[in-house]
Amino acid sequence: TFNNTAPTLYQWINFTGNITDETGLLYGNWTYNISGSVTKLNYTLSGFSAQISNITQLNFAGVFNFTLFATDTNNNVKQNSTLITVIDNVFPIVNTTFNTSTFKVGQVINFTGNITDETGLSTANITYNMSGILTKINFTLSGTSAQISNATKITTGRGSVINFTMYVTDTSNNVRQNSTLITVANTLPIVN
């Protein structure tokens, strides 16, 4: 049995096996493979019934096979396997910045995002609406960290508000959005 049959990333699960035999028990073994690391937990048993259990943290997403082997005193072996799917429900982290804190008509600004994810990144998108024109810039990502940016010339009028949004999707289809509103300076022209 498992205390959680639909665990998510970084949760702890407790798995327990109840074993009985009419002639006597000798050994028990839990074997599981999480992200290429095979773990074997061996137990020496006696009597006609036993219970063995373990608690482990699920640090990787995927499908994992937990197998319990039991051996009796006549060297008869029985196994019971259970597949557990660990769901990645951790969203990417997206931090965005501009190369300036003042925004003026005709100025070229740079919108940059520093992105991380514990499992893997898939895609990103920068979207903004300026002067009624919606612009979308798409990026293909890989690995667990990335930096993307876009240089944009401000072509809208003074006092306009522009929403810059960065969308990031990880390999488990978790999407994080980070939006920043900027206001184009409403400074009056200088006349000499």
XYZ file of C-alpha atoms in Angstrom:
192
model
C 0.000 0.000 0.000
C 0.975 3.615 -0.534
C -0.165 6.576 1.543
C -0.522 8.573 -1.695
C -1.227 7.030 -5.098
C -1.035 10.338 -7.011
C 1.961 12.125 -5.501
C 3.400 15.361 -6.789
C 6.995 16.439 -7.022
C 8.892 16.754 -3.716
C 6.233 14.961 -1.654
C 7.141 12.159 0.726
C 5.461 8.793 0.241
C 5.197 5.918 2.663
C 5.004 2.454 1.099
C 4.190 -0.631 3.139
C 4.087 -4.340 2.376
C 2.186 -6.925 4.409
C 3.672 -10.406 3.894
C 2.387 -13.822 5.017
C 3.531 -17.399 4.401
C 2.285 -20.738 5.746
C 5.781 -22.249 6.296
C 7.831 -19.231 7.377
C 9.368 -16.037 6.032
C 13.069 -15.519 5.336
C 13.666 -12.227 3.436
C 11.883 -9.148 2.172
C 13.149 -6.583 -0.340
C 11.792 -3.274 -1.610
C 13.347 -2.245 -4.940
C 12.592 0.983 -6.751
C 14.223 3.100 -9.446
C 13.871 6.869 -9.249
C 15.593 8.758 -12.079
C 18.179 6.066 -12.783
C 19.084 5.450 -9.152
C 18.102 1.910 -8.082
C 17.416 1.561 -4.361
C 17.217 -1.846 -2.679
C 15.983 -2.135 0.882
C 16.679 -5.600 2.346
C 14.987 -7.073 5.403
C 15.558 -10.311 7.303
C 12.228 -11.810 8.301
C 10.997 -14.579 10.581
C 7.670 -16.026 11.540
C 4.605 -16.378 9.375
C 3.772 -12.702 8.840
C 5.644 -9.411 8.629
C 5.177 -5.805 7.676
C 7.942 -3.756 6.044
C 7.766 -0.115 5.038
C 9.846 2.848 3.982
C 9.420 6.579 3.488
C 11.093 8.340 0.565
C 10.915 11.761 -1.048
C 10.012 11.975 -4.729
C 12.507 14.446 -6.186
C 11.840 13.614 -9.853
C 8.739 13.552 -12.042
C 7.902 10.423 -14.025
C 6.594 6.875 -13.677
C 8.392 4.708 -11.120
C 8.115 1.004 -10.351
C 8.093 -0.060 -6.706
C 8.539 -3.841 -6.317
C 8.310 -5.863 -3.110
C 10.007 -9.273 -3.148
C 9.333 -11.833 -0.398
C 11.213 -15.119 0.090
C 10.033 -17.914 2.366
C 12.125 -20.548 4.155
C 11.731 -22.914 1.143
C 13.245 -20.203 -1.135
C 9.930 -19.559 -2.865
C 9.871 -15.954 -4.115
C 6.807 -13.819 -4.722
C 6.824 -10.258 -5.998
C 4.297 -7.450 -6.127
C 4.912 -4.377 -8.302
C 3.158 -1.029 -8.300
C 3.689 1.844 -10.730
C 3.521 5.323 -9.228
C 3.275 8.419 -11.406
C 4.879 11.504 -9.896
C 3.356 14.678 -11.288
C 5.444 17.811 -11.801
C 3.249 20.584 -10.439
C 6.094 23.054 -9.844
C 5.802 26.114 -12.074
C 8.827 27.794 -13.663
C 10.288 30.871 -11.975
C 10.274 34.002 -14.149
C 11.964 37.260 -13.136
C 11.712 40.129 -15.603
C 13.544 43.438 -15.825
C 13.880 46.436 -18.129
C 17.177 48.144 -18.948
C 15.713 51.447 -17.731
C 13.152 52.793 -15.277
C 12.077 55.760 -17.408
C 10.265 55.235 -20.686
C 10.103 57.865 -23.450
C 8.686 58.037 -26.958
C 11.282 56.831 -29.497
C 13.420 55.111 -26.861
C 14.598 51.525 -27.404
C 13.969 49.447 -24.268
C 15.137 45.938 -23.498
C 12.744 43.518 -21.726
C 14.673 40.555 -20.225
C 13.554 37.450 -18.384
C 15.667 35.144 -16.229
C 13.929 31.767 -16.111
C 14.487 28.565 -14.109
C 12.652 25.274 -13.639
C 13.577 22.213 -11.583
C 12.700 19.730 -14.359
C 13.152 21.413 -17.741
C 12.057 24.380 -19.828
C 10.143 24.094 -23.086
C 8.959 27.425 -24.522
C 8.663 31.123 -23.717
C 6.776 34.045 -25.190
C 7.025 37.822 -24.846
C 3.761 39.609 -25.619
C 3.042 43.347 -25.641
C 0.422 45.677 -27.114
C 1.643 49.042 -28.386
C -0.479 51.474 -30.388
C -3.110 48.766 -30.892
C -0.638 46.301 -32.387
C -0.263 43.043 -30.487
C 3.257 41.618 -30.791
C 4.188 38.054 -29.801
C 7.774 36.812 -29.825
C 8.239 33.066 -29.335
C 11.293 31.231 -27.981
C 12.188 27.536 -27.794
C 14.008 26.655 -24.573
C 15.896 23.682 -23.160
C 17.665 22.871 -19.926
C 16.678 24.136 -16.500
C 17.631 27.805 -16.889
C 17.483 30.402 -19.639
C 17.586 34.108 -20.295
C 15.512 35.692 -23.055
C 15.175 39.321 -24.069
C 13.744 41.604 -26.684
C 14.624 45.163 -27.708
C 11.566 47.268 -28.535
C 11.253 50.857 -29.691
C 8.488 52.816 -27.985
C 6.241 54.093 -30.776
C 3.136 54.956 -28.791
C 2.204 58.403 -27.476
C 3.096 60.130 -24.209
C 1.195 58.853 -21.182
C 0.394 55.514 -22.858
C 0.458 52.342 -20.770
C 2.067 49.230 -22.257
C 1.724 45.754 -20.755
C 4.782 43.533 -21.263
C 4.066 39.881 -20.415
C 6.402 36.903 -20.422
C 4.894 33.411 -20.533
C 7.089 30.380 -19.794
C 6.137 26.699 -20.175
C 8.108 23.814 -18.693
C 8.347 20.272 -20.082
C 5.384 19.228 -17.880
C 3.200 21.993 -19.412
C 3.224 24.145 -16.255
C 2.886 27.782 -17.353
C 4.094 30.849 -15.435
C 3.224 34.398 -16.444
C 4.979 37.591 -15.374
C 3.446 40.921 -16.433
C 4.787 44.447 -16.044
C 2.950 47.656 -16.918
C 5.041 50.614 -18.039
C 3.864 54.165 -18.590
C 5.439 56.254 -21.312
C 6.635 59.559 -19.823
C 4.168 62.392 -20.283
C 6.812 65.105 -20.375
C 6.108 68.281 -22.277
C 8.462 69.336 -25.033
C 11.099 71.924 -24.148
C 10.852 75.207 -26.051
C 13.771 77.701 -26.003
